[in-house]
Amino acid sequence: MTTESSTTTDRKKTMRMPSVAIVGAGMSGICMAITLLEAGVTDVTVYEKADDVGGTWRDNTYPGLSCDVPSRFYQFTFAKKPDWTHLFSPGAEIQAYFTGVADRYGLRERIRFGTEITQATFDDPRWRIRTSAGKEQTVDFLISATGILREPRYPKINGLTDFAGAVMHSARWDHSVDMVGKRVAVIGTGSTGVQIVCGLAKSVGRLELFQRSAQWILPVPNLAHTAIDGPIHRLLPLMNQLGYDGNRHVFEELAKGLVRPGWRRSFVQQVCRANLRTVRDPELRRKLTPDYQPMCRRLVVSAGFYRAMQRDNVDLVDLAIDHVEKRGIVTVDGRLHELDAIVLATGFDAHAFMRPMNLTGRNGLSIDTLWAAGPKAHLTVGLPGFPNFFMLIGPHSPVGNYALTAIAETQADHILGWVQRWRDGVIDTVAPTPEATERFNAEMREAMPNTVWATGCTSWYLGKDGLPELWPWTPDRHRDRLRAKPDFDDYDVRLA
Ligand code: NA7
C-alpha cells in the first residue's frame, strides 16, 4: 500500500507549477479559480462559452427571480457581502455579487470568454482540450464547473412553433416582450414557475398557470433588510459571520429531516400543509394539493404564491395540454386558451453536466460509455478512468436545499489537495478506482430509502434508474468526507 506520507517523505519533493483548465465561469468555476490562485497555483485558465461570468445567474433574468437559499448563506465564505437587500435577494443582485467577486480577484484576465470547450481527451499524462474554434491546448488538470441547471429543457408540445405570440424559456427571458396587460401562460410549477407567477401576476392582464403536478410550498416571507443593515454588517464582520453560521445551522437541521424521518421532517411537512389550507376556495385548494409528501421534490419557497393564485386575473389550469395553435394553448378538453405569450418554466436537463462536451478518459473511455446507466461519480468530484479530471457540482452534489456555494467551496478545497500533491511531486496522475466508485455509489443506494426523496414522486432529482442523484446524508458528512485525508487505496495513482 502506498500512503501519502510515505510518498512525501520517500520522494524528493520538486515544486512544479501545474496548468489547470476550468470549464465554466459560473459560481463554482469562480470558486475553483480563486481557491487555486489563493493557494499559489497561478497557471489557471477559465473557459467560458458566454461573454460574462455568473452561469445560471447570468442566464436567468425572469421577473420574480431570487435564490431559494438566503443570501447571507448563498455566498462565499471568503467574500462575504454585508449589504444584501433581502433575505432572498433578487437574481440581478446575486449576479452583481458574482461579477464583483470575479473582478475583485482579477479573474477576468484569466477567463477566455466566448470560448466553448467541445472536446477534452486524456493524452497521458495531460489533457488535450479543443475549443469550438478548433484551437487546442494541453493542461495538467481539467476541472468541469459547468453547473447543474444549465441546459434548458424544452417541452415537446405539438404546434408550439405555430403560436403567433412570444414563446420563451424561463432561462432565456426575452425582455423585448412587453407583458403588461397581456394574456400570459406559464407552463411549469417548479421554483421557477412559482417565482414567475409571483413576479408577473400584478402586471399582466390575465395569467394562466398550466400545472402538470402540484407542488408543496414553504411560506418563508422574503424580508427586506433595513437601510442600516448593510453598514452594521460592514462595520461588524462578526455579524456577517453570525448571519452565515445561523443560516448554515438552520439548513443543516433541515437537512436531517430530508435524509431521515423524524420531527424535523414532520414539522416542515406540517407547515407546508398548513400553508395550503390558507387557500380559501376548496376547488382551487384541491387542485393545488400534491399527491406526494412535502419535500419529496425540492421544496418551493414562496410566501406569495397562494396569494397570487387567488387573484382575479390568475387561473390555474390543471388539465393536460393537447397542443398549441396560432392563437394559444388547447387543453385536452378542447378549450382554446387565447394568449399573447407563453413562458416555458419547464426546468433543465439536470443530468447533462459537462455534456455536450465530448470527454474521453484513459484508453478511449468516453463519458457517455461511463455514464450509460446515468451519471455516477466518486465522492461527487472524481470519475474512474478520468485521471486529473474533477467536477464541481457534479453528480450527487446537491445536498438537499443546502447552499451550492458551500458545497462548491468544499469540493474546490478537495480538488486543490490533489493539485497540490501534483505540485509537490507526490503524484503525476490520479483517478478514483472503479471499485471505490462503485462502493461509494452502493453506500449511497443503501442510504437512499431513508430519505424523503425516495418516498414516491418524480423530479429533476431522479436519475435514469429512478433513484435520486443526490447526496443521501447530511451536509456535514459531505464536508467531512471531502476534507478527510484520501485513502490512496481508493485511487489509481501514478507517482511522479
Ligand atoms: P423544475 O423544478 O424541474 O420544474 C419544471 C416544471 O415544468 C415542473 O412543474 C414540470 O412538471 C413542468 N413541465 C416540464 N415539462 C412539461 C411539459 N411538457 N408540460 C407541462 N409541464 C411540464 O424546474 P425549475 O426551473 O422550476 O426549478 C429548477 C430548480 O431551480 C429548482 O429546484 C431550484 O433549485 C432552482 P412536473 O412537475 O414534472 O409534472
Coordinates of C-alpha atoms and ligand atoms in Angstrom, one line a residue:
M1 CA 0.0 0.0 0.0
T2 CA 1.2 3.5 -0.8
T3 CA 0.3 6.2 1.7
E4 CA 0.5 9.9 1.2
S5 CA 3.1 10.3 4.0
S6 CA 5.4 7.6 2.7
T7 CA 5.4 9.0 -0.7
T8 CA 6.1 12.6 0.5
T9 CA 8.9 11.5 2.7
D10 CA 10.4 8.9 0.4
R11 CA 10.4 11.2 -2.6
K12 CA 12.5 14.2 -3.3
K13 CA 10.0 17.0 -3.5
T14 CA 10.1 19.0 -6.6
M15 CA 7.8 22.0 -6.8
R16 CA 6.1 22.1 -10.1
M17 CA 3.6 24.5 -11.4
P18 CA 0.5 22.7 -12.7
S19 CA -1.5 24.1 -15.5
V20 CA -5.2 24.0 -14.8
A21 CA -8.2 24.5 -17.2
I22 CA -11.5 25.2 -15.6
V23 CA -14.6 24.9 -17.8
G24 CA -17.3 27.4 -16.8
A25 CA -17.1 30.8 -15.1
G26 CA -20.3 30.4 -13.1
M27 CA -20.5 30.3 -9.3
S28 CA -18.4 27.1 -9.0
G29 CA -15.8 27.9 -11.6
I30 CA -15.2 31.3 -9.9
C31 CA -14.9 29.5 -6.6
M32 CA -12.4 26.9 -8.0
A33 CA -10.2 29.6 -9.7
I34 CA -10.0 31.7 -6.6
T35 CA -9.2 28.7 -4.4
L36 CA -6.3 27.7 -6.7
L37 CA -5.0 31.3 -7.1
E38 CA -5.1 31.9 -3.3
A39 CA -3.0 28.7 -2.9
G40 CA -0.4 29.9 -5.3
V41 CA -1.5 27.8 -8.3
T42 CA -1.3 30.6 -10.8
D43 CA -1.4 28.8 -14.2
V44 CA -5.2 28.8 -14.3
T45 CA -7.3 29.4 -17.3
V46 CA -11.1 29.5 -17.2
Y47 CA -13.0 28.8 -20.4
E48 CA -16.5 30.3 -20.6
K49 CA -18.7 30.0 -23.7
A50 CA -20.7 33.1 -22.9
D51 CA -19.5 36.7 -22.6
D52 CA -19.8 37.2 -18.9
V53 CA -19.3 35.3 -15.6
G54 CA -22.2 34.1 -13.4
G55 CA -23.6 31.0 -15.2
T56 CA -27.1 30.4 -14.1
W57 CA -27.3 33.9 -12.6
R58 CA -26.3 35.4 -15.9
D59 CA -28.7 33.3 -17.9
N60 CA -31.8 33.7 -15.7
T61 CA -33.3 37.2 -15.7
Y62 CA -37.0 36.4 -15.4
P63 CA -39.3 38.6 -13.3
G64 CA -39.5 37.5 -9.7
L65 CA -36.1 35.7 -9.7
S66 CA -34.4 35.1 -6.4
C67 CA -32.4 32.3 -4.9
D68 CA -34.3 29.8 -2.6
V69 CA -31.4 29.9 -0.1
P70 CA -31.0 33.1 2.0
S71 CA -28.3 35.5 0.6
R72 CA -26.3 35.5 3.8
F73 CA -25.7 31.8 3.3
Y74 CA -25.7 31.7 -0.5
Q75 CA -22.3 33.5 -0.8
F76 CA -18.7 32.6 -0.5
T77 CA -17.2 32.5 3.0
F78 CA -14.1 34.2 1.6
A79 CA -16.1 37.1 0.1
K80 CA -19.0 38.0 2.3
K81 CA -21.2 40.8 1.1
P82 CA -22.5 42.9 4.1
D83 CA -25.4 44.7 2.3
W84 CA -27.7 42.1 0.8
T85 CA -31.0 43.8 0.3
H86 CA -33.3 40.9 1.2
L87 CA -33.4 37.6 2.9
F88 CA -33.6 36.1 -0.6
S89 CA -32.1 38.8 -2.7
P90 CA -33.1 39.2 -6.3
G91 CA -31.3 37.4 -9.1
A92 CA -29.7 40.6 -10.5
E93 CA -28.1 41.4 -7.1
I94 CA -26.7 37.8 -6.9
Q95 CA -25.3 38.2 -10.4
A96 CA -23.7 41.5 -9.5
Y97 CA -22.2 39.8 -6.4
F98 CA -20.5 37.1 -8.6
T99 CA -19.3 39.6 -11.2
G100 CA -17.9 41.7 -8.3
V101 CA -16.1 38.8 -6.7
A102 CA -14.6 37.9 -10.1
D103 CA -13.4 41.4 -10.5
R104 CA -12.0 41.7 -7.0
Y105 CA -9.8 38.6 -7.6
G106 CA -8.8 39.7 -11.0
L107 CA -10.3 36.7 -12.7
R108 CA -11.4 38.3 -15.9
E109 CA -7.9 38.3 -17.4
R110 CA -7.8 34.5 -16.8
I111 CA -11.1 33.9 -18.4
R112 CA -11.4 33.2 -22.1
F113 CA -14.9 34.5 -22.8
G114 CA -16.8 33.3 -25.9
T115 CA -14.8 30.1 -25.9
E116 CA -16.6 26.7 -25.7
I117 CA -14.6 23.6 -25.0
T118 CA -16.1 20.9 -27.3
Q119 CA -13.7 18.1 -26.7
A120 CA -11.3 17.0 -24.0
T121 CA -9.2 13.9 -24.3
F122 CA -6.8 12.4 -21.8
D123 CA -3.5 12.2 -23.6
D124 CA -1.4 10.5 -20.8
P125 CA -0.4 12.3 -18.6
R126 CA -2.1 15.5 -19.7
W127 CA -5.5 16.7 -21.0
R128 CA -5.8 17.9 -24.6
I129 CA -8.7 20.3 -24.8
R130 CA -10.2 21.7 -28.0
T131 CA -12.4 24.8 -28.5
S132 CA -15.3 25.2 -30.9
A133 CA -12.9 27.4 -33.0
G134 CA -10.6 24.4 -33.4
K135 CA -7.8 25.6 -31.1
E136 CA -6.0 23.0 -29.0
Q137 CA -4.2 23.3 -25.7
T138 CA -2.8 20.8 -23.2
V139 CA -3.1 21.1 -19.4
D140 CA -2.2 19.0 -16.4
F141 CA -5.6 19.3 -14.8
L142 CA -9.1 19.6 -16.2
I143 CA -11.9 20.8 -14.0
S144 CA -15.5 20.9 -15.1
A145 CA -17.6 23.6 -13.4
T146 CA -20.4 23.6 -15.9
G147 CA -23.3 23.7 -13.4
I148 CA -26.3 21.5 -12.9
L149 CA -29.2 23.7 -14.1
R150 CA -27.7 24.9 -17.4
E151 CA -29.3 23.2 -20.3
P152 CA -33.0 24.4 -20.6
R153 CA -35.5 21.6 -21.1
Y154 CA -37.9 22.5 -23.8
P155 CA -41.2 20.6 -23.7
K156 CA -42.4 18.5 -26.6
I157 CA -45.8 20.1 -27.3
N158 CA -47.4 19.8 -30.7
G159 CA -47.8 23.0 -32.5
L160 CA -45.6 25.2 -30.2
T161 CA -43.9 26.7 -33.2
D162 CA -47.3 27.7 -34.8
F163 CA -48.0 30.1 -31.9
A164 CA -48.3 33.7 -33.2
G165 CA -47.2 35.3 -29.9
A166 CA -44.0 35.2 -28.0
V167 CA -42.6 31.9 -26.6
M168 CA -39.7 31.9 -24.2
H169 CA -37.9 29.5 -21.8
S170 CA -37.6 31.0 -18.3
A171 CA -33.8 30.8 -18.6
R172 CA -33.8 32.8 -21.9
W173 CA -36.2 35.6 -20.9
D174 CA -37.0 37.9 -23.8
H175 CA -37.1 41.4 -22.3
S176 CA -38.2 42.9 -25.6
V177 CA -41.7 41.4 -25.0
D178 CA -43.9 43.7 -23.0
M179 CA -46.3 41.6 -20.9
V180 CA -48.0 44.5 -19.2
G181 CA -51.8 44.0 -19.6
K182 CA -51.3 40.9 -21.8
R183 CA -52.6 37.3 -21.6
V184 CA -49.7 35.1 -20.5
A185 CA -49.4 31.4 -19.9
V186 CA -46.8 30.0 -17.6
I187 CA -46.1 26.2 -18.1
G188 CA -44.5 24.5 -15.1
T189 CA -44.9 24.8 -11.3
G190 CA -41.3 24.3 -10.0
S191 CA -39.5 27.1 -8.1
T192 CA -39.2 29.0 -11.4
G193 CA -42.8 28.8 -12.4
V194 CA -43.9 29.8 -8.9
Q195 CA -41.5 32.8 -8.9
I196 CA -42.6 34.0 -12.3
V197 CA -46.3 33.8 -11.3
C198 CA -45.5 36.0 -8.3
G199 CA -43.4 38.3 -10.5
L200 CA -46.0 38.7 -13.2
A201 CA -49.4 38.4 -11.5
K202 CA -49.9 42.1 -10.8
S203 CA -48.8 43.5 -14.1
V204 CA -50.3 41.1 -16.7
G205 CA -53.9 41.3 -17.9
R206 CA -54.5 37.6 -17.4
L207 CA -52.2 34.8 -16.2
E208 CA -52.9 31.1 -16.6
L209 CA -50.6 28.7 -14.8
F210 CA -50.5 25.3 -16.6
Q211 CA -49.8 22.7 -13.9
R212 CA -48.9 19.1 -14.6
S213 CA -48.2 18.3 -10.9
A214 CA -48.9 20.4 -7.8
Q215 CA -46.1 21.5 -5.5
W216 CA -45.7 21.8 -1.8
I217 CA -44.9 25.4 -0.8
L218 CA -42.9 26.5 2.2
P219 CA -44.1 30.0 3.1
V220 CA -40.9 31.9 4.1
P221 CA -41.5 35.7 3.8
N222 CA -38.8 37.5 1.8
L223 CA -38.0 40.2 4.3
A224 CA -36.2 43.3 3.1
H225 CA -33.2 44.3 5.1
T226 CA -33.3 47.8 6.6
A227 CA -31.0 50.6 5.3
I228 CA -28.7 50.3 8.4
D229 CA -28.3 46.6 8.0
G230 CA -25.5 46.9 5.4
P231 CA -23.4 49.5 7.3
I232 CA -23.8 47.4 10.5
H233 CA -22.7 44.2 8.8
R234 CA -19.8 46.1 7.2
L235 CA -18.7 47.6 10.5
L236 CA -19.1 44.4 12.4
P237 CA -17.8 41.4 10.4
L238 CA -18.8 39.2 13.3
M239 CA -22.5 40.0 12.4
N240 CA -21.8 38.8 8.9
Q241 CA -20.3 35.6 10.2
L242 CA -23.2 35.1 12.6
G243 CA -25.6 35.6 9.6
Y244 CA -23.8 32.9 7.7
D245 CA -23.4 30.5 10.6
G246 CA -27.0 30.9 11.7
N247 CA -28.4 30.1 8.2
R248 CA -26.0 27.2 7.9
H249 CA -27.2 25.8 11.2
V250 CA -30.9 26.1 10.1
F251 CA -30.1 24.3 6.8
E252 CA -28.1 21.6 8.5
E253 CA -31.1 20.9 10.8
L254 CA -33.5 21.0 7.8
A255 CA -31.2 18.5 6.0
K256 CA -31.5 16.0 8.9
G257 CA -35.3 15.9 8.2
L258 CA -34.6 15.3 4.5
V259 CA -32.3 12.4 4.9
R260 CA -34.1 10.5 7.7
P261 CA -37.7 10.5 9.1
G262 CA -38.3 12.4 12.4
W263 CA -39.7 15.5 14.0
R264 CA -37.8 17.9 11.6
R265 CA -39.4 16.3 8.6
S266 CA -42.9 16.2 10.2
F267 CA -42.5 19.9 11.3
V268 CA -41.7 21.2 7.8
Q269 CA -44.4 19.0 6.3
Q270 CA -47.0 20.4 8.7
V271 CA -46.0 23.9 7.9
C272 CA -46.5 23.2 4.1
R273 CA -49.9 21.6 4.8
A274 CA -51.0 24.5 7.0
N275 CA -49.9 26.9 4.2
L276 CA -52.1 25.0 1.7
R277 CA -55.1 25.5 4.0
T278 CA -54.8 29.3 3.5
V279 CA -56.2 28.8 0.0
R280 CA -59.8 29.7 0.6
D281 CA -61.6 28.2 -2.5
P282 CA -61.9 24.4 -1.8
E283 CA -61.7 23.6 -5.6
L284 CA -58.5 25.6 -6.1
R285 CA -57.1 24.1 -2.9
R286 CA -57.9 20.6 -4.2
K287 CA -56.1 21.3 -7.5
L288 CA -53.1 22.7 -5.7
T289 CA -52.8 19.6 -3.4
P290 CA -49.9 17.4 -4.4
D291 CA -50.2 13.6 -4.3
Y292 CA -46.8 13.1 -2.6
Q293 CA -45.2 14.0 0.7
P294 CA -43.9 17.6 1.2
M295 CA -40.1 17.8 0.5
C296 CA -40.1 14.7 -1.8
R297 CA -39.4 17.2 -4.6
R298 CA -37.1 20.2 -3.9
L299 CA -39.2 22.4 -1.7
V300 CA -40.5 25.5 -3.3
V301 CA -40.1 28.5 -1.1
S302 CA -42.7 31.3 -1.5
A303 CA -44.8 33.4 0.8
G304 CA -46.7 34.9 -2.1
F305 CA -47.6 32.1 -4.4
Y306 CA -51.0 31.1 -3.0
R307 CA -51.9 34.8 -2.7
A308 CA -51.0 35.3 -6.4
M309 CA -53.1 32.2 -7.4
Q310 CA -56.1 33.7 -5.7
R311 CA -56.1 36.9 -7.6
D312 CA -59.0 37.5 -10.0
N313 CA -56.7 37.8 -13.0
V314 CA -54.9 34.5 -12.3
D315 CA -56.2 31.0 -13.2
L316 CA -54.8 27.5 -12.5
V317 CA -55.2 25.1 -15.4
D318 CA -54.6 21.5 -14.3
L319 CA -55.8 19.9 -17.5
A320 CA -53.1 18.5 -19.8
I321 CA -52.1 20.5 -22.8
D322 CA -53.2 18.8 -26.0
H323 CA -51.5 21.1 -28.5
V324 CA -50.7 24.8 -29.2
E325 CA -52.1 26.6 -32.2
K326 CA -51.7 30.1 -33.6
R327 CA -54.0 31.8 -31.0
G328 CA -53.0 29.9 -27.9
I329 CA -53.0 26.6 -25.9
V330 CA -55.6 23.9 -26.4
T331 CA -56.2 21.7 -23.4
V332 CA -57.4 18.1 -23.7
D333 CA -61.0 19.2 -23.1
G334 CA -60.8 21.0 -26.4
R335 CA -60.8 24.5 -24.9
L336 CA -58.6 27.2 -26.5
H337 CA -56.8 29.4 -24.1
E338 CA -56.1 32.6 -26.1
L339 CA -52.7 34.1 -25.3
D340 CA -50.2 36.7 -26.2
A341 CA -47.2 35.0 -24.6
I342 CA -46.2 31.5 -23.4
V343 CA -43.5 31.1 -20.8
L344 CA -41.8 27.7 -20.5
A345 CA -40.8 27.3 -16.9
T346 CA -40.1 23.6 -17.7
G347 CA -36.8 23.2 -16.0
F348 CA -33.4 21.9 -17.1
D349 CA -31.7 18.8 -18.1
A350 CA -30.1 18.3 -14.7
H351 CA -28.2 15.1 -15.9
A352 CA -26.2 16.7 -18.7
F353 CA -23.4 18.0 -16.5
M354 CA -20.4 18.8 -18.8
R355 CA -22.1 17.4 -21.9
P356 CA -22.4 18.0 -24.9
M357 CA -18.7 18.4 -24.4
N358 CA -17.0 15.2 -25.7
L359 CA -15.0 13.9 -22.8
T360 CA -12.6 11.0 -23.3
G361 CA -10.6 9.5 -20.5
R362 CA -7.9 6.8 -20.3
N363 CA -7.9 4.1 -23.1
G364 CA -10.5 5.9 -25.1
L365 CA -13.2 5.6 -22.4
S366 CA -15.9 8.1 -23.3
I367 CA -18.1 9.9 -20.7
D368 CA -21.2 8.5 -22.5
T369 CA -19.9 5.0 -22.0
L370 CA -19.0 5.5 -18.4
W371 CA -22.4 7.1 -17.8
A372 CA -24.5 4.7 -19.9
A373 CA -26.6 3.9 -16.9
G374 CA -26.7 7.5 -15.6
P375 CA -24.1 9.9 -14.1
K376 CA -22.1 8.5 -11.2
A377 CA -19.1 9.9 -9.5
H378 CA -16.7 9.2 -6.7
L379 CA -17.3 11.5 -3.7
T380 CA -19.2 13.9 -6.0
V381 CA -15.9 15.1 -7.7
G382 CA -14.0 12.3 -9.4
L383 CA -14.5 9.7 -12.2
P384 CA -12.8 6.3 -12.6
G385 CA -10.8 6.2 -15.8
F386 CA -10.5 10.0 -16.0
P387 CA -7.2 10.9 -14.3
N388 CA -6.6 14.5 -13.2
F389 CA -10.2 15.3 -14.0
F390 CA -12.5 16.7 -11.4
M391 CA -16.0 18.2 -11.2
L392 CA -17.7 20.8 -9.1
I393 CA -21.5 20.4 -8.6
G394 CA -21.2 17.1 -10.4
P395 CA -23.4 14.0 -9.7
H396 CA -24.7 13.7 -6.1
S397 CA -23.7 17.2 -5.3
P398 CA -27.0 18.8 -4.3
V399 CA -27.2 18.2 -0.6
G400 CA -31.0 18.8 -0.3
N401 CA -31.7 22.5 -0.3
Y402 CA -28.3 23.3 1.1
A403 CA -26.3 26.3 -0.4
L404 CA -24.4 25.2 -3.5
T405 CA -21.8 27.8 -2.7
A406 CA -20.9 25.9 0.4
I407 CA -20.8 22.6 -1.5
A408 CA -18.6 24.2 -4.2
E409 CA -16.1 25.5 -1.6
T410 CA -15.8 22.1 0.0
Q411 CA -15.2 20.5 -3.4
A412 CA -12.8 23.2 -4.5
D413 CA -10.7 22.6 -1.4
H414 CA -10.7 18.8 -2.0
I415 CA -9.6 19.3 -5.6
L416 CA -6.9 21.7 -4.6
G417 CA -5.5 19.0 -2.4
W418 CA -4.8 16.8 -5.4
V419 CA -3.4 19.7 -7.4
Q420 CA -1.0 20.5 -4.5
R421 CA 0.1 16.8 -4.3
W422 CA 0.9 17.1 -8.0
R423 CA 2.7 20.4 -7.4
D424 CA 4.7 18.8 -4.6
G425 CA 5.8 15.9 -6.8
V426 CA 3.7 13.3 -4.8
I427 CA 1.6 12.2 -7.8
D428 CA 1.6 12.6 -11.5
T429 CA -1.9 11.3 -12.2
V430 CA -4.9 10.3 -10.0
A431 CA -8.4 8.9 -10.6
P432 CA -10.7 7.0 -8.2
T433 CA -10.7 3.3 -8.8
P434 CA -13.8 1.7 -10.3
E435 CA -14.1 -0.4 -7.1
A436 CA -14.1 2.7 -4.8
T437 CA -16.5 4.5 -7.0
E438 CA -18.9 1.5 -7.1
R439 CA -18.5 1.1 -3.3
F440 CA -19.4 4.7 -2.7
N441 CA -22.4 4.5 -5.0
A442 CA -23.5 1.3 -3.3
E443 CA -23.3 3.2 0.1
M444 CA -25.5 5.9 -1.4
R445 CA -28.0 3.5 -2.7
E446 CA -28.2 1.9 0.7
A447 CA -28.8 5.2 2.4
M448 CA -31.4 6.5 -0.1
P449 CA -34.5 4.6 1.1
N450 CA -34.3 6.7 4.4
T451 CA -34.5 10.0 2.5
V452 CA -37.7 11.9 1.8
W453 CA -36.8 12.0 -1.9
A454 CA -37.4 8.3 -2.1
T455 CA -41.0 8.5 -0.8
G456 CA -42.6 8.4 -4.2
C457 CA -42.6 11.4 -6.6
T458 CA -40.9 12.4 -9.8
S459 CA -38.5 15.4 -10.1
W460 CA -35.2 16.5 -11.6
Y461 CA -33.5 14.9 -8.6
L462 CA -34.2 11.4 -10.0
G463 CA -31.6 9.7 -12.3
K464 CA -32.2 7.2 -15.1
D465 CA -32.5 4.3 -12.6
G466 CA -35.3 6.2 -10.7
L467 CA -33.0 6.9 -7.7
P468 CA -32.3 10.4 -6.5
E469 CA -28.9 11.6 -7.8
L470 CA -28.4 13.4 -4.5
W471 CA -26.1 13.2 -1.5
P472 CA -28.2 11.0 0.8
W473 CA -26.6 12.2 4.0
T474 CA -26.2 15.4 5.9
P475 CA -24.1 18.3 4.6
D476 CA -21.5 18.0 7.4
R477 CA -20.9 14.4 6.2
H478 CA -20.1 15.8 2.7
R479 CA -17.7 18.3 4.3
D480 CA -16.0 15.6 6.4
R481 CA -15.7 13.0 3.6
L482 CA -14.1 15.5 1.3
R483 CA -11.9 17.1 3.9
A484 CA -10.6 13.7 5.1
K485 CA -7.1 12.6 4.1
P486 CA -7.8 10.5 1.0
D487 CA -7.1 6.7 1.3
F488 CA -4.7 6.1 -1.6
D489 CA -6.0 2.6 -1.9
D490 CA -9.2 4.1 -3.4
Y491 CA -7.3 5.8 -6.2
D492 CA -5.3 4.8 -9.3
V493 CA -2.3 6.9 -8.5
R494 CA 0.7 7.2 -10.8
L495 CA 3.6 8.5 -8.8
A496 CA 5.9 11.2 -10.0
Ligands
NA7_1 P1 -38.3 22.1 -12.3 O1 -38.4 22.1 -10.8 O2 -37.7 21.0 -13.0 O3 -39.9 22.3 -12.7 C1 -40.2 22.2 -14.1 C2 -41.7 22.3 -14.2 O4 -42.1 22.2 -15.5 C3 -42.5 21.1 -13.5 O5 -43.6 21.6 -12.8 C4 -42.8 20.2 -14.6 O6 -44.0 19.4 -14.4 C5 -43.1 21.2 -15.7 N1 -43.0 20.6 -17.0 C6 -41.9 20.1 -17.6 N2 -42.3 19.7 -18.9 C7 -43.6 19.9 -19.0 C8 -44.5 19.7 -20.1 N3 -44.1 19.1 -21.2 N4 -45.8 20.0 -19.9 C9 -46.2 20.6 -18.7 N5 -45.4 20.8 -17.7 C10 -44.1 20.5 -17.8 O7 -37.6 23.4 -12.8 P2 -37.5 24.9 -12.2 O8 -36.8 25.7 -13.3 O9 -38.8 25.3 -11.8 O10 -36.6 24.7 -11.0 C11 -35.3 24.1 -11.0 C12 -34.5 24.4 -9.8 O11 -34.0 25.7 -9.9 C13 -35.3 24.4 -8.5 O12 -35.4 23.1 -8.0 C14 -34.4 25.3 -7.7 O13 -33.3 24.6 -7.2 C15 -33.9 26.3 -8.6 P3 -43.9 18.1 -13.5 O14 -43.8 18.6 -12.1 O15 -42.7 17.3 -13.9 O16 -45.1 17.3 -13.7

